[in-house]
CSV table of C-alpha atoms and ligand atoms in Angstrom, one decimal:
chain,number,residue,atom,x,y,z
A,294,UNK,CA,-32.5,-13.1,30.1
A,295,UNK,CA,-33.9,-10.7,32.7
A,296,UNK,CA,-37.7,-10.7,33.0
A,297,UNK,CA,-38.7,-7.6,34.9
A,298,UNK,CA,-42.5,-8.0,34.7
A,299,UNK,CA,-43.0,-4.2,34.3
A,300,UNK,CA,-46.2,-2.9,35.9
A,301,UNK,CA,-45.9,0.8,35.6
A,302,UNK,CA,-45.1,1.6,31.9
A,303,UNK,CA,-45.6,5.3,32.5
A,304,UNK,CA,-42.6,5.3,34.9
A,305,UNK,CA,-40.5,3.5,32.2
A,306,UNK,CA,-41.6,6.0,29.5
A,307,UNK,CA,-40.6,8.9,31.7
A,308,UNK,CA,-37.3,7.3,32.7
A,309,UNK,CA,-36.3,6.8,29.0
A,310,UNK,CA,-37.2,10.4,28.1
A,311,UNK,CA,-35.5,11.8,31.1
A,312,UNK,CA,-32.3,9.8,30.5
A,313,UNK,CA,-32.1,11.2,26.9
A,314,UNK,CA,-32.6,14.7,28.1
A,315,UNK,CA,-30.2,14.3,30.9
A,316,UNK,CA,-27.5,12.9,28.5
A,317,UNK,CA,-28.1,15.8,26.1
A,318,UNK,CA,-27.6,18.4,28.9
A,319,UNK,CA,-24.7,16.6,30.5
A,320,UNK,CA,-22.8,16.0,27.2
A,321,UNK,CA,-23.3,19.7,26.2
A,322,UNK,CA,-21.3,20.6,29.3
A,323,UNK,CA,-18.6,18.1,28.7
A,324,UNK,CA,-15.3,18.4,26.9
A,325,UNK,CA,-15.5,15.3,24.7
A,326,UNK,CA,-12.1,14.0,23.6
A,327,UNK,CA,-13.1,10.6,22.4
A,328,UNK,CA,-11.0,10.2,19.2
A,329,UNK,CA,-13.7,8.3,17.3
A,330,UNK,CA,-16.6,10.7,17.7
A,331,UNK,CA,-17.8,14.0,16.4
A,332,UNK,CA,-20.9,16.1,16.0
A,333,UNK,CA,-22.9,16.9,12.9
A,334,UNK,CA,-23.8,20.4,11.9
A,335,UNK,CA,-27.3,21.6,12.8
A,336,UNK,CA,-28.3,21.4,9.1
A,337,UNK,CA,-27.0,17.8,8.8
A,338,UNK,CA,-28.7,16.9,12.1
A,339,UNK,CA,-32.0,18.5,10.9
A,340,UNK,CA,-32.0,16.5,7.7
A,341,UNK,CA,-31.2,13.3,9.7
A,342,UNK,CA,-34.8,13.2,11.0
A,343,UNK,CA,-36.9,12.8,7.8
A,344,UNK,CA,-39.3,10.4,6.3
A,345,UNK,CA,-36.3,8.4,5.0
A,346,UNK,CA,-36.0,7.1,8.6
A,347,UNK,CA,-38.8,4.7,7.8
A,348,UNK,CA,-38.0,3.6,4.3
A,349,UNK,CA,-36.2,0.8,2.5
A,350,UNK,CA,-34.2,1.0,-0.7
A,351,UNK,CA,-32.3,-2.2,-1.3
A,352,UNK,CA,-30.0,-2.1,-4.4
A,353,UNK,CA,-28.3,0.8,-6.1
A,354,UNK,CA,-29.6,4.2,-6.9
A,355,UNK,CA,-32.1,4.0,-9.8
A,356,UNK,CA,-32.0,0.2,-9.6
A,357,UNK,CA,-33.8,-0.7,-6.5
A,358,UNK,CA,-35.9,-3.6,-5.3
A,359,UNK,CA,-38.5,-1.3,-3.8
A,360,UNK,CA,-40.7,1.4,-5.2
A,361,UNK,CA,-40.9,4.9,-3.7
A,362,UNK,CA,-37.2,5.6,-3.9
A,363,UNK,CA,-37.0,8.4,-6.5
A,364,UNK,CA,-35.7,11.0,-4.0
A,365,UNK,CA,-33.2,8.8,-2.2
A,366,UNK,CA,-31.9,7.7,-5.6
A,367,UNK,CA,-31.2,11.3,-6.5
A,368,UNK,CA,-29.6,12.1,-3.1
A,369,UNK,CA,-27.5,8.9,-2.9
A,370,UNK,CA,-26.0,9.3,-6.4
A,371,UNK,CA,-25.2,12.9,-5.6
A,372,UNK,CA,-23.5,11.9,-2.3
A,373,UNK,CA,-21.5,9.2,-4.1
A,374,UNK,CA,-20.2,12.0,-6.4
A,375,UNK,CA,-19.4,14.4,-3.5
A,376,UNK,CA,-17.5,11.8,-1.5
A,377,UNK,CA,-15.7,10.6,-4.6
A,378,UNK,CA,-14.5,14.2,-5.3
A,379,UNK,CA,-13.3,14.6,-1.7
A,380,UNK,CA,-11.4,11.3,-1.8
A,381,UNK,CA,-10.3,11.3,-5.4
A,382,UNK,CA,-12.2,8.1,-6.0
A,383,UNK,CA,-14.2,7.3,-9.1
A,384,UNK,CA,-16.3,4.6,-7.4
A,385,UNK,CA,-18.0,5.1,-4.0
A,386,UNK,CA,-20.5,3.0,-2.1
A,387,UNK,CA,-22.1,4.8,0.8
A,388,UNK,CA,-24.4,1.9,1.8
A,389,UNK,CA,-22.3,0.2,4.5
A,390,UNK,CA,-24.0,1.2,7.8
A,391,UNK,CA,-20.6,1.3,9.6
A,392,UNK,CA,-16.9,1.1,9.1
A,393,UNK,CA,-16.9,-2.4,10.4
A,394,UNK,CA,-19.6,-3.4,7.8
A,395,UNK,CA,-17.5,-1.7,5.1
A,396,UNK,CA,-14.5,-3.8,6.2
A,397,UNK,CA,-16.5,-7.0,6.3
A,398,UNK,CA,-17.9,-6.3,2.8
A,399,UNK,CA,-14.4,-5.7,1.4
A,400,UNK,CA,-12.6,-8.5,3.1
A,401,UNK,CA,-15.3,-11.0,2.2
A,402,UNK,CA,-15.2,-9.8,-1.5
A,403,UNK,CA,-11.5,-10.0,-1.9
A,404,UNK,CA,-10.5,-13.0,0.1
A,405,UNK,CA,-11.9,-16.5,0.7
A,406,UNK,CA,-11.9,-18.8,3.7
A,407,UNK,CA,-8.4,-20.1,4.3
A,408,UNK,CA,-6.7,-17.0,2.8
A,409,UNK,CA,-4.4,-14.8,4.9
A,410,UNK,CA,-4.4,-11.1,5.6
A,411,UNK,CA,-2.0,-8.8,7.4
A,412,UNK,CA,-3.0,-5.9,9.6
A,413,UNK,CA,-1.9,-4.0,12.7
A,414,UNK,CA,-2.3,-5.8,16.1
A,415,UNK,CA,-4.7,-4.2,18.6
A,416,UNK,CA,-1.8,-2.8,20.9
A,417,UNK,CA,-0.2,-1.3,17.7
A,418,UNK,CA,-3.5,0.4,17.0
A,419,UNK,CA,-5.3,-2.1,14.8
A,420,UNK,CA,-9.1,-2.0,14.9
A,421,UNK,CA,-11.1,-5.0,16.1
A,422,UNK,CA,-12.5,-5.6,12.6
A,423,UNK,CA,-8.8,-6.1,11.4
A,424,UNK,CA,-8.0,-8.7,13.9
A,425,UNK,CA,-8.9,-12.2,14.9
A,426,UNK,CA,-11.8,-11.2,17.3
A,427,UNK,CA,-13.6,-9.5,14.3
A,428,UNK,CA,-14.2,-9.9,10.6
A,429,UNK,CA,-11.2,-12.1,9.7
A,430,UNK,CA,-12.1,-15.0,11.9
A,431,UNK,CA,-15.8,-14.7,11.0
A,432,UNK,CA,-14.7,-14.9,7.4
A,433,UNK,CA,-12.2,-17.8,8.0
A,434,UNK,CA,-9.2,-15.6,7.2
A,435,UNK,CA,-5.8,-16.1,8.9
A,436,UNK,CA,-4.5,-12.9,10.4
A,437,UNK,CA,-0.8,-11.9,10.6
A,438,UNK,CA,0.3,-8.7,12.2
A,439,UNK,CA,2.8,-6.2,10.9
A,440,UNK,CA,5.9,-5.8,13.0
A,441,UNK,CA,5.6,-2.4,14.7
A,442,UNK,CA,8.5,-0.1,15.4
A,443,UNK,CA,7.7,1.7,18.7
A,444,UNK,CA,10.6,4.1,18.2
A,445,UNK,CA,9.0,5.4,15.0
A,446,UNK,CA,5.5,4.6,16.1
A,447,UNK,CA,4.9,3.0,12.7
A,448,UNK,CA,5.0,-0.2,10.7
A,449,UNK,CA,8.5,-1.6,10.3
A,450,UNK,CA,8.5,-2.1,6.5
A,451,UNK,CA,11.8,-4.0,6.2
A,452,UNK,CA,10.9,-6.4,8.9
A,453,UNK,CA,7.5,-6.9,7.3
A,454,UNK,CA,9.2,-7.9,4.1
A,455,UNK,CA,11.5,-10.3,5.9
A,456,UNK,CA,8.8,-11.9,8.2
A,457,UNK,CA,6.4,-12.4,5.3
A,458,UNK,CA,9.0,-14.7,3.7
A,459,UNK,CA,8.8,-16.9,6.8
A,460,UNK,CA,5.0,-17.4,7.0
A,461,UNK,CA,3.3,-20.4,5.5
A,462,UNK,CA,0.6,-18.4,3.6
A,463,UNK,CA,0.8,-15.7,1.0
A,464,UNK,CA,-1.4,-12.8,2.2
A,465,UNK,CA,-4.3,-11.8,-0.1
A,466,UNK,CA,-5.0,-8.6,1.7
A,467,UNK,CA,-2.8,-6.0,3.2
A,468,UNK,CA,-4.7,-3.7,5.6
A,469,UNK,CA,-3.5,-0.3,6.7
A,470,UNK,CA,-5.2,2.2,9.0
A,471,UNK,CA,-5.8,2.0,12.8
A,472,UNK,CA,-7.7,3.2,15.8
A,473,UNK,CA,-4.6,4.5,17.5
A,474,UNK,CA,-3.3,6.4,14.5
A,475,UNK,CA,-0.7,9.0,15.2
A,476,UNK,CA,1.4,9.0,12.0
A,477,UNK,CA,0.7,8.4,8.3
A,478,UNK,CA,1.2,4.8,7.3
A,479,UNK,CA,3.8,3.8,4.7
A,480,UNK,CA,1.2,3.2,1.9
A,481,UNK,CA,3.6,3.3,-1.0
A,482,UNK,CA,6.1,0.9,0.6
A,483,UNK,CA,3.4,-1.6,1.7
A,484,UNK,CA,1.9,-1.4,-1.8
A,485,UNK,CA,5.2,-2.5,-3.3
A,486,UNK,CA,5.2,-5.5,-1.0
A,487,UNK,CA,1.5,-6.2,-1.7
A,488,UNK,CA,2.3,-6.2,-5.4
A,489,UNK,CA,5.0,-8.9,-4.9
A,490,UNK,CA,2.2,-11.1,-3.5
A,491,UNK,CA,-0.4,-10.0,-6.0
A,492,UNK,CA,-2.5,-8.9,-3.0
A,493,UNK,CA,-4.8,-6.0,-2.5
A,494,UNK,CA,-4.1,-3.0,-0.3
A,495,UNK,CA,-7.1,-1.8,1.8
A,496,UNK,CA,-6.7,1.5,3.8
A,497,UNK,CA,-9.1,1.8,6.7
A,498,UNK,CA,-9.4,5.6,6.9
A,499,UNK,CA,-12.0,5.7,9.7
A,500,UNK,CA,-10.1,7.8,12.1
A,501,UNK,CA,-8.5,10.2,9.5
A,502,UNK,CA,-11.2,10.5,6.8
A,503,UNK,CA,-11.8,14.2,7.7
A,504,UNK,CA,-8.1,14.9,7.6
A,505,UNK,CA,-7.7,13.2,4.2
A,506,UNK,CA,-10.8,15.1,2.9
A,507,UNK,CA,-9.1,18.3,4.2
A,508,UNK,CA,-5.8,17.5,2.4
A,509,UNK,CA,-3.9,16.6,5.6
A,510,UNK,CA,-2.3,13.4,6.9
A,511,UNK,CA,-2.0,11.4,3.6
A,512,UNK,CA,-3.7,10.6,0.3
A,513,UNK,CA,-4.2,6.9,0.4
A,514,UNK,CA,-5.5,6.2,-3.1
A,515,UNK,CA,-2.8,8.4,-4.7
A,516,UNK,CA,-0.1,6.7,-2.6
A,517,UNK,CA,-1.2,3.3,-3.8
A,518,UNK,CA,-4.1,1.9,-1.8
A,519,UNK,CA,-6.5,-0.1,-3.9
A,520,UNK,CA,-9.5,0.6,-1.6
A,521,UNK,CA,-10.5,3.0,1.2
A,522,UNK,CA,-12.9,1.7,3.8
A,523,UNK,CA,-14.1,4.1,6.5
A,524,UNK,CA,-16.7,5.2,8.9
A,525,UNK,CA,-18.1,8.7,8.3
A,526,UNK,CA,-18.2,10.2,11.8
A,527,UNK,CA,-14.8,10.7,13.4
A,528,UNK,CA,-12.6,13.4,12.0
A,529,UNK,CA,-15.1,13.4,9.1
A,530,UNK,CA,-18.0,15.0,11.1
A,531,UNK,CA,-20.9,13.2,9.5
A,532,UNK,CA,-23.6,10.8,10.5
A,533,UNK,CA,-22.6,7.4,11.9
A,534,UNK,CA,-22.1,5.1,8.9
A,535,UNK,CA,-19.6,3.6,6.5
A,536,UNK,CA,-18.2,4.0,3.0
A,537,UNK,CA,-16.0,2.2,0.5
A,538,UNK,CA,-14.1,4.2,-2.2
A,539,UNK,CA,-11.8,3.0,-5.0
A,540,UNK,CA,-10.6,3.7,-8.5
A,541,UNK,CA,-10.5,0.0,-9.3
A,542,UNK,CA,-13.7,-0.7,-11.3
A,543,UNK,CA,-12.8,-4.4,-11.4
A,544,UNK,CA,-12.7,-4.7,-7.6
A,545,UNK,CA,-15.7,-2.4,-7.1
A,546,UNK,CA,-18.0,-4.7,-9.0
A,547,UNK,CA,-17.3,-7.5,-6.5
A,548,UNK,CA,-17.2,-5.2,-3.5
A,549,UNK,CA,-20.7,-3.8,-4.2
A,550,UNK,CA,-22.1,-7.3,-4.0
A,551,UNK,CA,-20.3,-7.6,-0.7
A,552,UNK,CA,-22.1,-4.5,0.6
A,553,UNK,CA,-25.5,-5.6,-0.8
A,554,UNK,CA,-26.8,-8.2,-0.6
A,555,UNK,CA,-24.1,-9.9,1.6
A,556,UNK,CA,-23.7,-7.4,4.5
A,557,UNK,CA,-26.7,-5.1,4.3
A,558,UNK,CA,-30.3,-5.3,3.4
A,559,UNK,CA,-31.6,-1.8,4.0
A,560,UNK,CA,-28.9,0.8,4.3
A,561,UNK,CA,-30.5,3.3,6.8
A,562,UNK,CA,-31.4,5.9,4.2
A,563,UNK,CA,-31.9,8.8,6.7
A,564,UNK,CA,-28.2,9.2,7.2
A,565,UNK,CA,-27.4,9.7,3.5
A,566,UNK,CA,-28.7,13.4,3.1
A,567,UNK,CA,-26.7,14.3,6.3
A,568,UNK,CA,-23.6,12.6,4.8
A,569,UNK,CA,-24.1,14.8,1.7
A,570,UNK,CA,-24.3,18.0,3.7
A,571,UNK,CA,-21.2,17.0,5.6
A,572,UNK,CA,-19.4,16.3,2.4
A,573,UNK,CA,-20.3,19.8,1.1
A,574,UNK,CA,-19.1,21.3,4.5
A,575,UNK,CA,-15.8,19.5,4.1
A,576,UNK,CA,-15.4,20.8,0.5
A,577,UNK,CA,-16.0,24.3,1.8
A,578,UNK,CA,-14.3,24.3,5.2
A,579,UNK,CA,-12.4,21.0,5.3
A,580,UNK,CA,-8.9,22.4,4.7
A,581,UNK,CA,-9.2,24.8,7.6
A,582,UNK,CA,-10.9,22.3,9.8
A,583,UNK,CA,-8.4,19.5,9.2
A,584,UNK,CA,-5.5,21.9,9.6
A,585,UNK,CA,-6.8,23.3,13.0
A,586,UNK,CA,-7.4,19.7,14.2
A,587,UNK,CA,-3.8,18.7,13.6
A,588,UNK,CA,-2.5,22.0,15.1
A,589,UNK,CA,-4.7,21.4,18.2
A,590,UNK,CA,-3.5,17.8,18.7
A,591,UNK,CA,0.1,18.9,18.5
A,592,UNK,CA,-0.5,21.8,20.9
A,593,UNK,CA,-2.3,19.5,23.4
A,594,UNK,CA,0.6,17.0,23.2
A,595,UNK,CA,3.2,19.7,23.7
A,596,UNK,CA,1.3,21.4,26.6
A,597,UNK,CA,0.6,18.1,28.4
A,598,UNK,CA,4.3,17.1,28.0
A,599,UNK,CA,5.5,20.4,29.5
A,600,UNK,CA,3.3,19.8,32.5
A,601,UNK,CA,4.9,16.4,33.1
A,602,UNK,CA,2.1,14.3,31.5
A,603,UNK,CA,3.8,11.4,29.7
A,604,UNK,CA,2.6,11.8,26.1
A,605,UNK,CA,4.1,9.2,23.9
A,606,UNK,CA,6.0,9.9,20.7
A,607,UNK,CA,7.6,13.1,22.1
A,608,UNK,CA,10.7,12.8,19.7
A,609,UNK,CA,8.3,12.5,16.8
A,610,UNK,CA,6.3,15.6,17.7
A,611,UNK,CA,3.6,13.6,19.4
A,612,UNK,CA,1.3,13.3,16.4
A,613,UNK,CA,0.4,14.2,12.9
A,614,UNK,CA,-3.3,13.3,13.3
A,615,UNK,CA,-6.2,14.3,15.6
A,616,UNK,CA,-5.0,12.1,18.4
A,617,UNK,CA,-2.4,11.9,21.1
A,618,UNK,CA,-1.7,8.9,23.5
A,619,UNK,CA,-0.5,9.1,27.0
A,620,UNK,CA,1.2,6.5,29.1
A,621,UNK,CA,-0.5,7.2,32.4
A,622,UNK,CA,1.3,4.3,34.1
A,623,UNK,CA,4.3,6.6,34.3
A,624,UNK,CA,2.4,8.8,36.7
A,625,UNK,CA,1.1,5.9,38.7
A,626,UNK,CA,-2.3,5.4,37.1
A,627,UNK,CA,-4.0,2.9,34.9
A,628,UNK,CA,-5.9,3.9,31.8
A,629,UNK,CA,-9.3,3.3,33.2
A,630,UNK,CA,-8.5,5.1,36.4
A,631,UNK,CA,-7.3,8.1,34.5
A,632,UNK,CA,-10.3,8.1,32.2
A,633,UNK,CA,-12.7,7.7,35.2
A,634,UNK,CA,-11.2,10.7,37.0
A,635,UNK,CA,-11.6,12.7,33.8
A,636,UNK,CA,-15.3,11.7,33.5
A,637,UNK,CA,-16.0,12.9,37.0
A,638,UNK,CA,-14.7,16.2,35.8
A,639,UNK,CA,-16.8,16.2,32.6
A,640,UNK,CA,-13.8,15.4,30.4
A,641,UNK,CA,-14.6,12.3,28.3
A,642,UNK,CA,-11.6,10.2,27.1
A,643,UNK,CA,-11.0,6.5,26.7
A,644,UNK,CA,-8.5,4.0,28.1
A,645,UNK,CA,-6.3,2.5,25.4
A,646,UNK,CA,-3.6,-0.1,24.9
A,647,UNK,CA,-0.3,1.5,23.9
A,648,UNK,CA,2.1,0.2,21.3
A,649,UNK,CA,4.4,-2.4,22.8
A,650,UNK,CA,1.9,-3.3,25.6
A,651,UNK,CA,0.8,-7.0,25.8
A,652,UNK,CA,-2.7,-7.7,24.5
A,653,UNK,CA,-3.6,-9.3,27.8
A,654,UNK,CA,-3.8,-5.8,29.3
A,655,UNK,CA,-6.7,-4.9,27.0
A,656,UNK,CA,-9.2,-4.5,29.9
A,657,UNK,CA,-6.9,-2.5,32.0
A,658,UNK,CA,-4.3,-0.9,29.8
A,659,UNK,CA,-1.6,1.6,30.7
A,660,UNK,CA,-2.7,4.3,28.3
A,661,UNK,CA,-5.4,6.7,27.3
A,662,UNK,CA,-6.2,8.1,23.9
A,663,UNK,CA,-7.3,11.7,23.3
A,664,UNK,CA,-8.8,13.2,20.2
A,665,UNK,CA,-9.4,16.9,19.6
A,666,UNK,CA,-11.6,16.8,16.4
A,667,UNK,CA,-14.9,17.5,18.2
A,668,UNK,CA,-13.7,20.3,20.4
A,669,UNK,CA,-12.0,21.8,17.3
A,670,UNK,CA,-15.4,21.7,15.6
A,671,UNK,CA,-16.8,23.8,18.5
A,672,UNK,CA,-14.1,26.3,17.8
A,673,UNK,CA,-11.3,25.5,20.4
A,674,UNK,CA,-7.8,26.4,19.4
A,675,UNK,CA,-4.3,26.0,20.7
A,676,UNK,CA,-4.9,28.2,23.8
A,677,UNK,CA,-7.8,26.0,24.9
A,678,UNK,CA,-5.7,22.9,24.4
A,679,UNK,CA,-3.3,24.5,26.9
A,680,UNK,CA,-6.2,25.0,29.3
A,681,UNK,CA,-7.3,21.4,28.9
A,682,UNK,CA,-3.8,20.1,29.6
A,683,UNK,CA,-4.1,22.1,32.9
A,684,UNK,CA,-7.3,20.2,33.7
A,685,UNK,CA,-5.5,16.9,33.1
A,686,UNK,CA,-2.6,17.8,35.4
A,687,UNK,CA,-4.9,18.9,38.2
A,688,UNK,CA,-6.8,15.6,38.0
A,689,UNK,CA,-3.9,13.2,37.4
A,690,UNK,CA,-0.8,14.8,39.0
A,691,UNK,CA,-2.1,17.3,41.6
A,692,UNK,CA,-4.9,14.9,42.6
A,693,UNK,CA,-7.3,17.8,42.9
A,694,UNK,CA,-11.0,16.8,43.6
A,695,UNK,CA,-12.6,16.2,40.2
A,696,UNK,CA,-15.7,18.1,41.2
A,697,UNK,CA,-13.6,21.3,41.6
A,698,UNK,CA,-12.0,20.7,38.2
A,699,UNK,CA,-15.5,20.1,36.7
A,700,UNK,CA,-16.5,23.7,37.6
A,701,UNK,CA,-13.8,25.1,35.3
A,702,UNK,CA,-14.5,22.5,32.6
A,703,UNK,CA,-18.1,23.5,32.5
A,704,UNK,CA,-17.2,27.2,32.4
A,705,UNK,CA,-14.8,26.7,29.5
A,706,UNK,CA,-17.3,24.5,27.5
A,707,UNK,CA,-19.9,27.3,27.8
A,708,UNK,CA,-18.0,29.4,25.4
A,709,UNK,CA,-17.8,26.6,22.8
A,710,UNK,CA,-21.3,25.5,22.1
A,711,UNK,CA,-21.7,26.3,18.4
A,712,UNK,CA,-20.7,24.0,15.6
A,713,UNK,CA,-18.3,25.7,13.2
A,714,UNK,CA,-17.1,24.7,9.7
A,715,UNK,CA,-20.8,24.2,9.0
A,716,UNK,CA,-23.3,25.1,6.3
A,717,UNK,CA,-26.3,27.2,7.3
B,117,DSN,N1,-13.6,1.5,18.4
B,117,DSN,C1,-13.7,2.7,17.7
B,117,DSN,C2,-12.5,3.6,18.1
B,117,DSN,O1,-12.7,4.2,19.2
B,117,DSN,O2,-11.5,3.7,17.5
B,117,DSN,C3,-13.7,2.6,16.2
B,117,DSN,O3,-14.8,1.7,15.9
């Protein structure tokens, strides 16, 4: 605990306001390539700041534990329907306040302490909430990891089948989806295995929800997933929050209890109207948006590779999603160093473990991950991806001073300041 014994609260007040304003100004002159972020449309953002910010509504629409909820009831039930249409799901819960909460709610509903689950390891792309540092350990679940084939950058299905026969527990949950997520997962094949164990298949769509909504990447429920969990703010450009979607009414009844009362009390109502607006935007513009995202990611991979930047998965066409990953150790850098150089030049990316890398490298990995969904929302296309690859080369290979590169980054970003694929 740090006690500061503040004397001049006016200075603190100003400092907070100034930091917010400075961040707004700085970020609007940055090229943001963090794969897990996005921006809402101005309309969704406007509706985010409403009286709902201050309200509670525990329970389900029209069956709440509070009074005063008639408008959120209407909105929330409408948003459930919109999200259901986008994901081909009959049952949707938009109350989880994050993707991790959605995962906790689902895992805790479908497995009990002592049960086993299988997911991707962190180096293979698995999210923290799929692994032993997150939800599974908190819930007393034993985690096994899928064998990962780095040649194909995907789960090795045959090896999974073989290795599962050797473990002492029969998994209750098979989890797909990842944070480093370049290629669609073998949902159909893993579902066949899950069926042999009478287990449930959960697809964490956090990174690719917008691509799925736009008809790209894959269609998890149609391919066999029992449940989708997700956040709502990555390739799906909505407010930060979570969601569960399924066509299994038997599972949904249990999962809803996991969401409330087990994992949430209030569900942060102010984000629900913005989620609805984003869902309508994705219905109207999602196909074009998702398709441009994937084109841009491939174009960035290609352009970087041509400049000598070691993008992984070259033989596979680099990516089928919004992300690419780069092994910067091959050009004499570590992931953090590469990301820090970018930040000095107003290009924001994150360091990332690469498939095949040991977990002990987690704080200083060899890779970086880059996502193009936000810049695509601001209207950038393939030619701008080429320009960005040039910035990366100047920073990482030519060792140009980042402040020089920053001038050109800021200049490029000036032309891309309006959010597209958006309702008025
Ligand atoms: N950790 C986030 C990501 O960057 O993928 C997801 O929660």
